[in-house]
C-alpha positions as protocol buffer text, in pm:
chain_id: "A"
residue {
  index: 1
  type: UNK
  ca { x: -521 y: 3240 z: -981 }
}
residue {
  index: 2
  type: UNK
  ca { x: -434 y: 3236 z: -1343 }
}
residue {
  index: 3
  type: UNK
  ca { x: -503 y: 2847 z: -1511 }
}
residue {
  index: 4
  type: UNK
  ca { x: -115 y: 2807 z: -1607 }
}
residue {
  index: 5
  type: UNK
  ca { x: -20 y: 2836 z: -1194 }
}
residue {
  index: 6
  type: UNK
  ca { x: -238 y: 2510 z: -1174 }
}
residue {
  index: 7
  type: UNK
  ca { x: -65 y: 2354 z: -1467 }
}
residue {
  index: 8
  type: UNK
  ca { x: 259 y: 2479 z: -1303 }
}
residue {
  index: 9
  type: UNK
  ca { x: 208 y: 2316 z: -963 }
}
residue {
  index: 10
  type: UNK
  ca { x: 89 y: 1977 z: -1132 }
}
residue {
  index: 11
  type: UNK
  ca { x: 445 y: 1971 z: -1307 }
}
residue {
  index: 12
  type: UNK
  ca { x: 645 y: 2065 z: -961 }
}
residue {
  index: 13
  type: UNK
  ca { x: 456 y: 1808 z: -804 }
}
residue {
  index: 14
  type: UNK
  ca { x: 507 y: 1517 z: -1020 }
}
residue {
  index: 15
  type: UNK
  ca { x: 864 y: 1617 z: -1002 }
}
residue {
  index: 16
  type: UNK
  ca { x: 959 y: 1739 z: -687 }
}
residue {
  index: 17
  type: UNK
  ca { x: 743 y: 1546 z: -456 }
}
residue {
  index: 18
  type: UNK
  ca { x: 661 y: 1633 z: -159 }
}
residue {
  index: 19
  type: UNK
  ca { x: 988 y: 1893 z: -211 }
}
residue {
  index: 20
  type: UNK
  ca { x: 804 y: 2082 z: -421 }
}
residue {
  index: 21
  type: UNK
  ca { x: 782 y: 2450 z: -436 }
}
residue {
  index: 22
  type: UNK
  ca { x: 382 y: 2505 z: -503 }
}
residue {
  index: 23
  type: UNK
  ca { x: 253 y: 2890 z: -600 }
}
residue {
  index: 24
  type: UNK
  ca { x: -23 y: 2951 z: -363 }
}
residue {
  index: 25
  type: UNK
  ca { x: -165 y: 3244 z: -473 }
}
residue {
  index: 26
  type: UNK
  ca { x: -187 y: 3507 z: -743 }
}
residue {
  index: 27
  type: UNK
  ca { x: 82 y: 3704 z: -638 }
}
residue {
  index: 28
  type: UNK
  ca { x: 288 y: 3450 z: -712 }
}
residue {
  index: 29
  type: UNK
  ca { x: 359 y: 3298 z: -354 }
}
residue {
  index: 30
  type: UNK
  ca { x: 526 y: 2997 z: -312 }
}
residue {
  index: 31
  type: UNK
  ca { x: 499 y: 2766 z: -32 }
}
residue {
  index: 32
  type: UNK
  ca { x: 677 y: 2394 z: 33 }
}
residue {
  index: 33
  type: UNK
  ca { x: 338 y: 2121 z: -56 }
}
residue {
  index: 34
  type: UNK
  ca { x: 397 y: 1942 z: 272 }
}
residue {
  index: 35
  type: UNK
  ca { x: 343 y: 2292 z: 437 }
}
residue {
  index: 36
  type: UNK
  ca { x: 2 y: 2332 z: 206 }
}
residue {
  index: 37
  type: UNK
  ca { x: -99 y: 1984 z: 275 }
}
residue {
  index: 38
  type: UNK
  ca { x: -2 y: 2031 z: 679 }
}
residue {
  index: 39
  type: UNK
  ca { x: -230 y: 2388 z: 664 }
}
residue {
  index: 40
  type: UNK
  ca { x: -490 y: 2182 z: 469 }
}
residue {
  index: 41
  type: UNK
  ca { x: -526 y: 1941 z: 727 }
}
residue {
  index: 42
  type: UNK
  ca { x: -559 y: 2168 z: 992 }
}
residue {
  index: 43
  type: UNK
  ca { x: -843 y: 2345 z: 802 }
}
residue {
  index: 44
  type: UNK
  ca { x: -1047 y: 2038 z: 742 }
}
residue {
  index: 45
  type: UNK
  ca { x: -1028 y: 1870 z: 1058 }
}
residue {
  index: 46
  type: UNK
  ca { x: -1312 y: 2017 z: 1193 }
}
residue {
  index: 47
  type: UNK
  ca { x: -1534 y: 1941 z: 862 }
}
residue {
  index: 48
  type: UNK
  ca { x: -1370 y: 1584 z: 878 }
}
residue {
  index: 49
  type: UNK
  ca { x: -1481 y: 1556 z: 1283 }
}
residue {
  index: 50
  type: UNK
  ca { x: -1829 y: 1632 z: 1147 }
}
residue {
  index: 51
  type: UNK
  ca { x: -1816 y: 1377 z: 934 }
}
residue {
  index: 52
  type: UNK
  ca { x: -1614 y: 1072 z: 1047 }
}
residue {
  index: 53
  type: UNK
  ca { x: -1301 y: 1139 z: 866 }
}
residue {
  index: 54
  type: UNK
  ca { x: -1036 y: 1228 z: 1126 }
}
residue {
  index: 55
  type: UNK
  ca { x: -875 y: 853 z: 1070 }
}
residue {
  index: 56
  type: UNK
  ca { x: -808 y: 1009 z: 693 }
}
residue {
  index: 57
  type: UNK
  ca { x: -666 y: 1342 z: 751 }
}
residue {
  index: 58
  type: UNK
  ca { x: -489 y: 1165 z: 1061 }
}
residue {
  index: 59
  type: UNK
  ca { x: -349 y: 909 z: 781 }
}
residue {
  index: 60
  type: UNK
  ca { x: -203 y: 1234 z: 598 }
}
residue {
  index: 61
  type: UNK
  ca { x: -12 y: 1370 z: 893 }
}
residue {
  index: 62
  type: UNK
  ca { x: 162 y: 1071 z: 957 }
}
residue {
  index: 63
  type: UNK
  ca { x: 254 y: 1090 z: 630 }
}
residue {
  index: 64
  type: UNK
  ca { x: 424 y: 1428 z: 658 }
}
residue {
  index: 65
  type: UNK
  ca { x: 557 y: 1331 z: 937 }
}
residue {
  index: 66
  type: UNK
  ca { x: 727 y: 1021 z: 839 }
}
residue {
  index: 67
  type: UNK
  ca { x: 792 y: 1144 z: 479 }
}
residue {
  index: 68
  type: UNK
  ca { x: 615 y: 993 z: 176 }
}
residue {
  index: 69
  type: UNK
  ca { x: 696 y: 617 z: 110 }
}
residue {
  index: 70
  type: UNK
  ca { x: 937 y: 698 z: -197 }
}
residue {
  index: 71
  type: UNK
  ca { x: 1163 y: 887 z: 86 }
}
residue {
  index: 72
  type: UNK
  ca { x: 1138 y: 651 z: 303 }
}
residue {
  index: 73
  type: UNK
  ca { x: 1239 y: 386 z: 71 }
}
residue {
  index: 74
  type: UNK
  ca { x: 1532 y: 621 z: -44 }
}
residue {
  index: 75
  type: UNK
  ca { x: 1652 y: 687 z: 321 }
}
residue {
  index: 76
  type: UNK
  ca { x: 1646 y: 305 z: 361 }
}
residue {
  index: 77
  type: UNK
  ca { x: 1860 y: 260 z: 33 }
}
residue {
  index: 78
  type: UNK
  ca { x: 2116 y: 525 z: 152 }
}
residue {
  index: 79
  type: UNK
  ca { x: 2128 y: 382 z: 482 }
}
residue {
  index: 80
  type: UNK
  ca { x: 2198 y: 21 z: 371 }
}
residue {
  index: 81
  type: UNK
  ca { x: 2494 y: 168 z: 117 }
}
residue {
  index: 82
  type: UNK
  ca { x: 2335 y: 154 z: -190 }
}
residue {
  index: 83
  type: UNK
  ca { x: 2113 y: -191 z: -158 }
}
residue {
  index: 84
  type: UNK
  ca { x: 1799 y: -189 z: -327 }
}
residue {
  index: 85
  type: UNK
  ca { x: 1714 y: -434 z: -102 }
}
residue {
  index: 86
  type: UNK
  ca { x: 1634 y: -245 z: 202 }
}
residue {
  index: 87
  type: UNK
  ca { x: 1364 y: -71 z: -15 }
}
residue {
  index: 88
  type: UNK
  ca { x: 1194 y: -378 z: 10 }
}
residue {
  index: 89
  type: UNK
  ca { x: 1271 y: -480 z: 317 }
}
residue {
  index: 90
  type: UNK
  ca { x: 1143 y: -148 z: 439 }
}
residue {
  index: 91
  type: UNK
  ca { x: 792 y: -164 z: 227 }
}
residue {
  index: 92
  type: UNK
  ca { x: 726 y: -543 z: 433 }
}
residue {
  index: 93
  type: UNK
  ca { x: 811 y: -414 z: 734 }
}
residue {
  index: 94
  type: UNK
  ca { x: 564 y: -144 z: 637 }
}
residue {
  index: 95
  type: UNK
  ca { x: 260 y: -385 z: 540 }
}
residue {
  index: 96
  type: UNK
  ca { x: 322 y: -589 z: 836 }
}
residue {
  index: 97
  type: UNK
  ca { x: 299 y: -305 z: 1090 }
}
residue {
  index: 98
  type: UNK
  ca { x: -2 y: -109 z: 904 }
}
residue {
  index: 99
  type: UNK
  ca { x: 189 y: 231 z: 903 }
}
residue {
  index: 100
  type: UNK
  ca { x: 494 y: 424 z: 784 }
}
residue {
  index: 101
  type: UNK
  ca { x: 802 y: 318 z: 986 }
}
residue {
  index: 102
  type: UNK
  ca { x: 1133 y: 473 z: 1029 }
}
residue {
  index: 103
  type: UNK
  ca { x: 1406 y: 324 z: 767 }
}
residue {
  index: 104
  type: UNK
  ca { x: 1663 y: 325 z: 1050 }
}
residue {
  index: 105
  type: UNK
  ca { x: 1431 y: 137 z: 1286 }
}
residue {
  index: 106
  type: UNK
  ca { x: 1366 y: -145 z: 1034 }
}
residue {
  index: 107
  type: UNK
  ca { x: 1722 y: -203 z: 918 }
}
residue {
  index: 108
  type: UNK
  ca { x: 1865 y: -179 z: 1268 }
}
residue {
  index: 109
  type: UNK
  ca { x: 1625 y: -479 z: 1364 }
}
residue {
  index: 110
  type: UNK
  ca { x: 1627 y: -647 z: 1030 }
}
residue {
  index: 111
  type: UNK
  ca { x: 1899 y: -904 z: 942 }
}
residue {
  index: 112
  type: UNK
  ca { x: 2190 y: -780 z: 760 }
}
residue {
  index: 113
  type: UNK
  ca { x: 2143 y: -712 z: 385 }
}
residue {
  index: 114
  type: UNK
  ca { x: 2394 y: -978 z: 230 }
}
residue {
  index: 115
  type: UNK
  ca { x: 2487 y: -997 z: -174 }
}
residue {
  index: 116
  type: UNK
  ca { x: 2384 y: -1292 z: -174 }
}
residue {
  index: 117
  type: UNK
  ca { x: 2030 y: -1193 z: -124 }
}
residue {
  index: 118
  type: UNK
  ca { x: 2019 y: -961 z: -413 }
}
residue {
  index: 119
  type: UNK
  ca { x: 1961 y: -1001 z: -780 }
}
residue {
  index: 120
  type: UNK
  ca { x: 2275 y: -1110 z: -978 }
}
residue {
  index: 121
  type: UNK
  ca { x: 2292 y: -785 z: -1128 }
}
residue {
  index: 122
  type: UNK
  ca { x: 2319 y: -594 z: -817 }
}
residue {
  index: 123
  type: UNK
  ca { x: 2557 y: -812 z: -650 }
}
residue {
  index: 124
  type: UNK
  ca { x: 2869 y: -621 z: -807 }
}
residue {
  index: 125
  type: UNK
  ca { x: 2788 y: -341 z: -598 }
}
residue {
  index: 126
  type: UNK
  ca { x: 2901 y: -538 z: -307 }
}
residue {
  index: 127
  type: UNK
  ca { x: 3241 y: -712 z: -551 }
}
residue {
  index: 128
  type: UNK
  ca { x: 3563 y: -613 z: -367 }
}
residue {
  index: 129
  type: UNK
  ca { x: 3768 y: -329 z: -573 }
}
């Protein structure tokens, strides 16, 4: 694979996440990262088995699963209309439970997101029109 695909793929990454479009081969065939990272996975589980590393790779699926933590922290900020808040709210849930957690779950049990919790500067977000 020429050295520019690998230059290529560092520059999709850092922009597109875990949307981006990576070129696998030399061809020039493309494949989604999470579906590289998911085939990965598979292909070292039996080297990480030998070696005491499932919990690792294991770590990485729920990840894929889940989505990374910056859309997860986007979902939550949709969700909650635009309140930065439920990013955070979200990331303590998060530390408290040791694992990625659904934004939905955590703002349908968390207490409602009120302006008054937010910085001054985001509280005109919530100012009536």
């Amino acid at each position: 694979m020429p050295d520019w695909y690998v230059d290529e793929n560092k520059w999709r990454s850092a922009r597109y996440g875990m949307d981006a479009i990576l070129i696998t081969g030399s061809d020039g065939e493309e494949e989604l990262v999470s579906d590289t990272v998911a085939q990965m996975v598979e292909q070292l589980m039996p080297v990480a088995e030998e070696l005491g590393g499932v919990r690792e790779l294991v770590a990485i699926q729920t990840t894929l699963d889940a989505g990374a933590s910056y859309q997860r922290q986007l979902a939550a900020v949709s969700a909650a209309g635009g309140a930065n808040q439920a990013a955070v709210k979200l990331m303590q849930a998060e530390g408290r439970a040791g694992r990625p957690l659904s934004p939905t779950e955590v703002l349908s049990t968390a207490s409602t997101i009120h302006p008054s919790t937010l910085p001054a500067s985001h509280r005109h977000r919530f100012a009536s029109a």
